mmCIF file of C-alpha atoms in Angstrom:
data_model
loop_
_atom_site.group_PDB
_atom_site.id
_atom_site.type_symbol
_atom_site.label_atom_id
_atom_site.label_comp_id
_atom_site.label_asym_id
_atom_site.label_seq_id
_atom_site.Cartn_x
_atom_site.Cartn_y
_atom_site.Cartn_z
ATOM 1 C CA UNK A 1 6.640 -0.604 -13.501
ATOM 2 C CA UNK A 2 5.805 2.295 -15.513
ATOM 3 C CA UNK A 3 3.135 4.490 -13.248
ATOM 4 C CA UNK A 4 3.037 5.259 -9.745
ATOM 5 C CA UNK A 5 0.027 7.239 -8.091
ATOM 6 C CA UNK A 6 1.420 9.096 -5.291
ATOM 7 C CA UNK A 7 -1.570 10.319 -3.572
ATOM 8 C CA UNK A 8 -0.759 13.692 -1.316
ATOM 9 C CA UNK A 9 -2.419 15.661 1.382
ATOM 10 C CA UNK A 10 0.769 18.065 1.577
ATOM 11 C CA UNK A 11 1.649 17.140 5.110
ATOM 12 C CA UNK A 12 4.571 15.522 6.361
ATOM 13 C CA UNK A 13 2.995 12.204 6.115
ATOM 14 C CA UNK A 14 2.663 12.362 2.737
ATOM 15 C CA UNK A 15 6.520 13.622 2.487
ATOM 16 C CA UNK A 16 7.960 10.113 3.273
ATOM 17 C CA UNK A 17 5.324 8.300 0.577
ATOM 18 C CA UNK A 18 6.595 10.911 -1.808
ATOM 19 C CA UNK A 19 10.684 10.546 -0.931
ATOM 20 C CA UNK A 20 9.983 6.522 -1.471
ATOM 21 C CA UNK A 21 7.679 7.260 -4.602
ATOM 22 C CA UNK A 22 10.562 9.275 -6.145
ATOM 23 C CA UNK A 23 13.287 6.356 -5.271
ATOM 24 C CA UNK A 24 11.227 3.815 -6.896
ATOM 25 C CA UNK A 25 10.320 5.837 -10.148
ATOM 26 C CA UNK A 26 14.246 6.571 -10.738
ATOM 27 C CA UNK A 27 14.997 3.024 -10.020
ATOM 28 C CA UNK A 28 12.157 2.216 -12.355
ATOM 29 C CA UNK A 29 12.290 4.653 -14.951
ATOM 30 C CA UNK A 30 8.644 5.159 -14.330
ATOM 31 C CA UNK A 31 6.135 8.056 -14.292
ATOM 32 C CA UNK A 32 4.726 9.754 -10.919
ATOM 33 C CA UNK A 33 0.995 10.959 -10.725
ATOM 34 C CA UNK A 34 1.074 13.185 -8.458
ATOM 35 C CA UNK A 35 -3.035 13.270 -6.254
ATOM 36 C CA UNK A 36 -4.839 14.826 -4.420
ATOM 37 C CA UNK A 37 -8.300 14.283 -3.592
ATOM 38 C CA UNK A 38 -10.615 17.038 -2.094
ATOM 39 C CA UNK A 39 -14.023 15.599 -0.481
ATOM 40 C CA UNK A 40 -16.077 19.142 -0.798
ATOM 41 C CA UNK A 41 -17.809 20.011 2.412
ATOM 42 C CA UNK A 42 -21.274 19.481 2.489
ATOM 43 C CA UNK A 43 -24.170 20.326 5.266
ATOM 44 C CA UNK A 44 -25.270 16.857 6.509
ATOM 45 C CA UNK A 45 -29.278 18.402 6.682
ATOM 46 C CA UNK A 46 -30.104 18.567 2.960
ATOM 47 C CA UNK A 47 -32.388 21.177 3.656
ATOM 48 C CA UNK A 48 -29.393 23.488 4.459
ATOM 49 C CA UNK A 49 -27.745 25.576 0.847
ATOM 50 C CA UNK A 50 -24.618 23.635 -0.430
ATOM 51 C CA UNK A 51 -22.072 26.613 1.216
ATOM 52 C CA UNK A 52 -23.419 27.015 4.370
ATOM 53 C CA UNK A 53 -20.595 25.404 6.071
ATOM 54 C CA UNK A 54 -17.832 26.608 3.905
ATOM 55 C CA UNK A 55 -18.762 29.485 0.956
ATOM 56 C CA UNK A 56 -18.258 28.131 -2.229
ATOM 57 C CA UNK A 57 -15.512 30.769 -2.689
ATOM 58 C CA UNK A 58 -13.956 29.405 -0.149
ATOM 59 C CA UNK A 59 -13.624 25.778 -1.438
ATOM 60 C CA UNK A 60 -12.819 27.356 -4.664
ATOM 61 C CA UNK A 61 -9.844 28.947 -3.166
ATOM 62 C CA UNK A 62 -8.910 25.905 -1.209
ATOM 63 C CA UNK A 63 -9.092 24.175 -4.856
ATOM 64 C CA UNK A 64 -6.792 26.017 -6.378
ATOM 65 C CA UNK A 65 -4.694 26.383 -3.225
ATOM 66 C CA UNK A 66 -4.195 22.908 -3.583
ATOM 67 C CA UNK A 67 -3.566 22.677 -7.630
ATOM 68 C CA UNK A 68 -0.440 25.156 -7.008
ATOM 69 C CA UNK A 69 1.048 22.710 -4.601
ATOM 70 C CA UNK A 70 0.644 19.963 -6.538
ATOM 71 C CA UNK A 71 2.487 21.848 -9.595
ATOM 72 C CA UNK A 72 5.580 22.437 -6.624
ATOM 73 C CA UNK A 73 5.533 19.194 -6.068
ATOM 74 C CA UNK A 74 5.969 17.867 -9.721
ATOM 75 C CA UNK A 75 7.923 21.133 -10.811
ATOM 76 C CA UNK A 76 10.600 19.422 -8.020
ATOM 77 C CA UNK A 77 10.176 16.178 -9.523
ATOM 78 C CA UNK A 78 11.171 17.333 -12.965
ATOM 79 C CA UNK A 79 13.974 18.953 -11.694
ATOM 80 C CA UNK A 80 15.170 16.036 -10.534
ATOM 81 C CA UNK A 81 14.892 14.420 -14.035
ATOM 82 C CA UNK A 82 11.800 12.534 -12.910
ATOM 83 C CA UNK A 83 8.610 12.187 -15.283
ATOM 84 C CA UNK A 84 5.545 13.853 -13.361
ATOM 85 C CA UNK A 85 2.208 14.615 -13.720
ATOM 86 C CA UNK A 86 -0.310 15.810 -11.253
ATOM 87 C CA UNK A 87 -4.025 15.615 -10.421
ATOM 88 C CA UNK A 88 -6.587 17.770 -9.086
ATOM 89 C CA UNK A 89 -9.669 15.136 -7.910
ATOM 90 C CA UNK A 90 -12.692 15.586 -6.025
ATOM 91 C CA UNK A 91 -15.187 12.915 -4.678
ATOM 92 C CA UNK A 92 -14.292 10.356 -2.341
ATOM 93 C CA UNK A 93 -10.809 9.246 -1.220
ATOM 94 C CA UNK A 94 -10.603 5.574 -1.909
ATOM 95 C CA UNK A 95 -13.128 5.459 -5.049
ATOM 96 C CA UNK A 96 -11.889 8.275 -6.385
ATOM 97 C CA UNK A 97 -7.839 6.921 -6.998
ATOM 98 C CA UNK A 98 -9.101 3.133 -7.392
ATOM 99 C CA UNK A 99 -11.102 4.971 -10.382
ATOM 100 C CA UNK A 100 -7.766 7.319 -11.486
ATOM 101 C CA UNK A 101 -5.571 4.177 -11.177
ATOM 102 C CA UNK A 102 -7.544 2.214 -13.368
ATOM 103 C CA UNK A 103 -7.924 4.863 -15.962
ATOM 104 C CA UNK A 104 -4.146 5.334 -15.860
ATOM 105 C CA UNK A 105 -3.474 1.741 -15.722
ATOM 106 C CA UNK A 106 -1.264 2.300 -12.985
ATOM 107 C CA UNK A 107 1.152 -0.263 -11.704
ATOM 108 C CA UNK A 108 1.319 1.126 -8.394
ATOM 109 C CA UNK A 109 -0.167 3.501 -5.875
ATOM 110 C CA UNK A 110 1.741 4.814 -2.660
ATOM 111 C CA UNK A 111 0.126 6.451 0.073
ATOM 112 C CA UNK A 112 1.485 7.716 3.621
ATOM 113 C CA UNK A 113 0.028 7.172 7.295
ATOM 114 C CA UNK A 114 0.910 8.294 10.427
ATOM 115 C CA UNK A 115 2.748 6.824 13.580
ATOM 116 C CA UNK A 116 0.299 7.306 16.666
ATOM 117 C CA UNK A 117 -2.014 5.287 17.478
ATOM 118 C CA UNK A 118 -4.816 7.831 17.566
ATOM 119 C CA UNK A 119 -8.961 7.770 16.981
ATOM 120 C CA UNK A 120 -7.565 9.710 13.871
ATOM 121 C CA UNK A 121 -4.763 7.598 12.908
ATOM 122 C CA UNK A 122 -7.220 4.466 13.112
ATOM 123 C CA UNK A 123 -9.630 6.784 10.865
ATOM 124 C CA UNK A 124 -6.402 6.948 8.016
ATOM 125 C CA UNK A 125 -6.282 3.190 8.652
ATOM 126 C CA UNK A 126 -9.293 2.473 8.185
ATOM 127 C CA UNK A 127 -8.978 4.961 4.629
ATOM 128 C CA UNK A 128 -5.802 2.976 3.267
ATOM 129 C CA UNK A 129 -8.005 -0.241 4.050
ATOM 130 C CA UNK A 130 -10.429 1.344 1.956
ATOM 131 C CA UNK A 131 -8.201 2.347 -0.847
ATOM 132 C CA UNK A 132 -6.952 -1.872 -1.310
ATOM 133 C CA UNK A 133 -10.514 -3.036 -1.129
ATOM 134 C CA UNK A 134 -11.249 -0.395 -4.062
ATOM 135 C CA UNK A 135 -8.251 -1.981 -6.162
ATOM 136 C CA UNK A 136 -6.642 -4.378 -7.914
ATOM 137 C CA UNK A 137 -3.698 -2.522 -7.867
ATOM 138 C CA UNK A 138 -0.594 -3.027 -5.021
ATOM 139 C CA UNK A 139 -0.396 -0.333 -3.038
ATOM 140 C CA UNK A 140 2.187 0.892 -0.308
ATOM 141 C CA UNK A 141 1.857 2.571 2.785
ATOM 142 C CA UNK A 142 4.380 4.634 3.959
ATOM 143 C CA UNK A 143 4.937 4.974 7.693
ATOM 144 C CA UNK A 144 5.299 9.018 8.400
ATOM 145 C CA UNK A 145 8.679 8.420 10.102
ATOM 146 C CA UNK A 146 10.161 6.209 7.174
ATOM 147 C CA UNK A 147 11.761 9.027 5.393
ATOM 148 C CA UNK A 148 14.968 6.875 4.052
ATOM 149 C CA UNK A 149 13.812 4.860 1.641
ATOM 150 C CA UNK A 150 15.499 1.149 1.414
ATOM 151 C CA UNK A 151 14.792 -2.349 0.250
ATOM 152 C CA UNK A 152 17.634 -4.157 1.472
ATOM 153 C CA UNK A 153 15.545 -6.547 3.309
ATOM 154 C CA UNK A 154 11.886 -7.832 2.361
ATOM 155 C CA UNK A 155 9.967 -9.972 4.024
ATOM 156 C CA UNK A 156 7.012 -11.472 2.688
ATOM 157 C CA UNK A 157 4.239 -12.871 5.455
ATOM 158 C CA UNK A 158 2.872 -16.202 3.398
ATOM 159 C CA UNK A 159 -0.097 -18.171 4.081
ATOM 160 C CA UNK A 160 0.933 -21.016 2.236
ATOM 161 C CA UNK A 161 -1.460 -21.258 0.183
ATOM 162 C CA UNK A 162 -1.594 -22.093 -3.857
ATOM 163 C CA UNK A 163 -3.352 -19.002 -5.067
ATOM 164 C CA UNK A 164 -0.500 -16.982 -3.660
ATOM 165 C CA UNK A 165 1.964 -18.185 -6.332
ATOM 166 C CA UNK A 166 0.837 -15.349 -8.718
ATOM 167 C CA UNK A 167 2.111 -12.883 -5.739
ATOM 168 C CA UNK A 168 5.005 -14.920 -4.963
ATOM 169 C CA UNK A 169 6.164 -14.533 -8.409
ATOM 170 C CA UNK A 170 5.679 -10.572 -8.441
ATOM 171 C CA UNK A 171 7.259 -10.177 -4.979
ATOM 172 C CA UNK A 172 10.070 -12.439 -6.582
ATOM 173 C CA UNK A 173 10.616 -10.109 -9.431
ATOM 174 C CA UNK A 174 10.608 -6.771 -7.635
ATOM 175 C CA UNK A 175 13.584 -8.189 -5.409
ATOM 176 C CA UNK A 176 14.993 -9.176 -8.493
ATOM 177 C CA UNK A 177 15.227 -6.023 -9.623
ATOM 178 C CA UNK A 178 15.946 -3.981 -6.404
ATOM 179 C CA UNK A 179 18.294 -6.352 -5.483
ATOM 180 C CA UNK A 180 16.921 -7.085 -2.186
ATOM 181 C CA UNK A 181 17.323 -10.015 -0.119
ATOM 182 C CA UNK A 182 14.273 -11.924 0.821
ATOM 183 C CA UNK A 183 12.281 -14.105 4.024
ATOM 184 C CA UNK A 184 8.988 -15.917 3.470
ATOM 185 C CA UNK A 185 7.460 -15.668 6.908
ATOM 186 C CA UNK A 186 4.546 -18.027 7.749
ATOM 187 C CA UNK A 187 2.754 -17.180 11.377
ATOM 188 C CA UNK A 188 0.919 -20.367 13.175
ATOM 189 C CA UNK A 189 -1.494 -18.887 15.285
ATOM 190 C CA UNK A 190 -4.180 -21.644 17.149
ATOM 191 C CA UNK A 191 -7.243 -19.812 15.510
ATOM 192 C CA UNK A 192 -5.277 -19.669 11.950
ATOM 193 C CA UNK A 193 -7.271 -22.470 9.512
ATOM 194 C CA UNK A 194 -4.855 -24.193 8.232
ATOM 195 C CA UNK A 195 -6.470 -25.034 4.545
ATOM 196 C CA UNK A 196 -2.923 -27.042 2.799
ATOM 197 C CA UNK A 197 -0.284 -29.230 4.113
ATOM 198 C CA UNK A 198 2.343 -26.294 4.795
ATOM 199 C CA UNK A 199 5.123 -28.929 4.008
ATOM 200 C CA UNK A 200 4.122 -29.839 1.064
ATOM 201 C CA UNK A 201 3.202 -25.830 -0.332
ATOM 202 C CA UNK A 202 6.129 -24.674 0.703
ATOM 203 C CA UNK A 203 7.806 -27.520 -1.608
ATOM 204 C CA UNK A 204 5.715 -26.963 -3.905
ATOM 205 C CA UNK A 205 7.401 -23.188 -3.903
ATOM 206 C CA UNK A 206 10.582 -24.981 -3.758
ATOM 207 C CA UNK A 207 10.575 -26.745 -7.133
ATOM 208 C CA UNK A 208 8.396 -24.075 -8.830
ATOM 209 C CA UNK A 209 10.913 -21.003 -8.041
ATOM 210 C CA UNK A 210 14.353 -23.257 -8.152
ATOM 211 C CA UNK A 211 15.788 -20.362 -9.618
ATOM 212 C CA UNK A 212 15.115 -17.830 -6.387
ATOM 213 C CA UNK A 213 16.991 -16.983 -3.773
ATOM 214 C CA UNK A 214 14.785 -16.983 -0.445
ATOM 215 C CA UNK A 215 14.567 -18.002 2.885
ATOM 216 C CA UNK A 216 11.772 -19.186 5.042
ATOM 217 C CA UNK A 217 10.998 -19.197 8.914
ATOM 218 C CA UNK A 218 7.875 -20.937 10.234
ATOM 219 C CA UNK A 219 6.819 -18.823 13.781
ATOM 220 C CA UNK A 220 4.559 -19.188 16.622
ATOM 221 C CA UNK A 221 2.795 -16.639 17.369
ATOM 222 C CA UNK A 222 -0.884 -15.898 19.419
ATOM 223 C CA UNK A 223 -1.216 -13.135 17.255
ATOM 224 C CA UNK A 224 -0.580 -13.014 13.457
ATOM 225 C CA UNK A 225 -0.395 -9.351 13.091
ATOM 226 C CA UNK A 226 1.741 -8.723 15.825
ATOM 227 C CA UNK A 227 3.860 -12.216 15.137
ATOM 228 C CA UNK A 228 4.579 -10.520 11.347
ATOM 229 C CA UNK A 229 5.834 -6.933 12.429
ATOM 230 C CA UNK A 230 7.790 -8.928 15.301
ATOM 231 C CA UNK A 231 9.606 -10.829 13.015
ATOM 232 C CA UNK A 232 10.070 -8.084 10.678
ATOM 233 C CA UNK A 233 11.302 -6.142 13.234
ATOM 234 C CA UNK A 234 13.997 -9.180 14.326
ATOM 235 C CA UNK A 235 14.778 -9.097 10.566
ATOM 236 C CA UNK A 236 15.539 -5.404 10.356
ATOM 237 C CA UNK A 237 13.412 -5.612 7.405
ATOM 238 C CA UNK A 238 12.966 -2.700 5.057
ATOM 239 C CA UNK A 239 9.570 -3.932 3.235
ATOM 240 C CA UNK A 240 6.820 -5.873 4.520
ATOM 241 C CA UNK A 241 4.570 -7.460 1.729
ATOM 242 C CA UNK A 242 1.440 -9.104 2.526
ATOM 243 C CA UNK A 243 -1.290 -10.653 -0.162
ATOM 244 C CA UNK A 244 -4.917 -9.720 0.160
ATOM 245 C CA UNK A 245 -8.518 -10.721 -0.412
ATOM 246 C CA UNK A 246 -11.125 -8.217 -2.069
ATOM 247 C CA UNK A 247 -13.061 -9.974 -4.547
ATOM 248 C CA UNK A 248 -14.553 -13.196 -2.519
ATOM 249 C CA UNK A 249 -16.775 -12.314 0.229
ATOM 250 C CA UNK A 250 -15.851 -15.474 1.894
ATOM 251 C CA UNK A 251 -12.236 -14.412 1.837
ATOM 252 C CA UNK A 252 -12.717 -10.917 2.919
ATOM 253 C CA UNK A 253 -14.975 -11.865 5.568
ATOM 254 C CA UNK A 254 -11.977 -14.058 7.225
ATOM 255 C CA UNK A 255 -8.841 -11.474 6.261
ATOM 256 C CA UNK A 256 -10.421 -7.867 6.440
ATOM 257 C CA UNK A 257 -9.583 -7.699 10.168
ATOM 258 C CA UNK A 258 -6.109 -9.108 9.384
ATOM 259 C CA UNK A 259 -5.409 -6.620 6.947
ATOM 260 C CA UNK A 260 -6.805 -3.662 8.663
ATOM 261 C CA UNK A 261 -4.878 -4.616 11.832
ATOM 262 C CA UNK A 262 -1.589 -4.990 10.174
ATOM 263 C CA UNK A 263 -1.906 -1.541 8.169
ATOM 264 C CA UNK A 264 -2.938 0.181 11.833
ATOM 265 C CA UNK A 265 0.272 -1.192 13.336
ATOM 266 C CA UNK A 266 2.647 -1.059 10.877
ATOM 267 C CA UNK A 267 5.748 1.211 11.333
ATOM 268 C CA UNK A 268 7.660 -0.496 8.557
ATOM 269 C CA UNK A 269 6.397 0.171 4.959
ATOM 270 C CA UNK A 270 3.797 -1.859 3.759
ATOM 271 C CA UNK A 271 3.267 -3.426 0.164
ATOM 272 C CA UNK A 272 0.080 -5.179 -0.376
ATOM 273 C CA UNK A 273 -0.719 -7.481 -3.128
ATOM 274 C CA UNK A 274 -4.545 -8.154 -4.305
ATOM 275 C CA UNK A 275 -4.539 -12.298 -4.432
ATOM 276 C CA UNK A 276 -6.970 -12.399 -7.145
ATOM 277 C CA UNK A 277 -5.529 -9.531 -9.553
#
């Protein structure tokens, strides 16, 4: 891991994605972009002058408002020995750092969300959803509240399925080398399809990873979402890491609700893995 996006709206949200985005670039050694991404305000009537709801002063101001926080926030890291750079974007949230990660070839991107369960908090949900659809590459969501970073404990919620070995082997390696301890989940819910023999996949995992360290719980649960974080919970865990479908319309059409669900409920931090990257 080499760069990590930590994308930043200055609040106190953002302050937990940044304390865990600082623990993983010592532990890696790795670089921290340092975002933030201004969507200019714009009359919805396009008859109306660009400024009329804010002058163009203003947002010029707010601009540069925002590029001298973002140089406290990276003057801090450097203090602290770290490698930083920041960024200054504006356009649209989720395009805008799937389009800055790729550019960077970044290996990671960590963003924070809050704990309520509000019309607004669903609206930031809905935004982080957006950011994974935009990218191949993992990113983690930060629960505002999770402010001691840890990774003790990581549990991974499995399908069982064959295309998740690529994943498997990533989430495999980061324990590795955090030294974490790690569960394979697998939820049975009724209205879950069932596509392989889970006896035989997780065999299958068995004899392909003989060399890791895991263990594995099977759970029964009405909800899958809910049946995770529960067992997470039960687990203490530190991470939860979940695999995701963007590419195959098929695929997304089944897990977008899944996904979107579990990064609205989630109070423990949340790694997600695109299946297909």
């Amino acid at each position: 891991m080499k760069k990590i996006i930590i994308a930043t709206d200055f609040s106190e949200n953002s302050d937990s994605a940044l304390a865990y985005a600082t623990t993983l670039a010592k532990q890696f050694k790795a670089e921290l972009l340092v975002v933030h991404v201004y969507f200019p305000m714009v009359p919805l009537d396009p008859n109306l002058a660009y400024d009329t709801i804010a002058p163009s002063t203003l947002q010029e101001e707010m601009i540069k408002s925002y590029e001298r926080q973002l140089e406290g926030i990276t003057d801090t890291l450097k203090e602290k020995h770290i490698k930083a750079e920041s960024e200054m974007i504006i356009g649209s949230l989720s395009s805008s750092i799937a389009e800055f990660a790729k550019n960077k070839k970044a290996d990671l991107i960590i963003v924070g969300k809050t704990t309520d369960s509000s019309f607004f908090d669903r609206l930031i949900g809905s935004t982080a959803s957006s950011v994974i659809n935009s990218t191949s590459v993992p990113v983690l969501i930060v629960p505002a509240d999770s402010d001691k970073p840890s990774f003790n404990n990581i549990i991974y919620g499995t399908e069982l399925e064959s295309e998740e070995k690529d994943v498997l082997r990533k989430v495999f390696k980061l324990a590795k080398e955090l030294d974490s301890k790690i569960t394979l989940i697998k939820i049975n819910a009724d209205f879950e399809l069932n596509v392989q023999d889970d006896e035989q996949m997780l065999k299958d995992i068995q004899e392909g990873f003989s060399k890791e360290k895991f263990a594995f719980e099977a759970i029964k649960a009405d909800n899958v979402s809910e049946g995770l974080l529960n067992s997470a919970h039960k687990h203490k865990a530190d991470l939860l890491v979940v695999a995701h479908h963007h590419h195959s319309f098929l695929s997304e059409f089944i897990n977008s609700g899944k996904s979107k669900e579990i990064i609205a409920k989630t109070d423990i931090p949340l790694l997600v893995y695109d299946i297909e990257a």
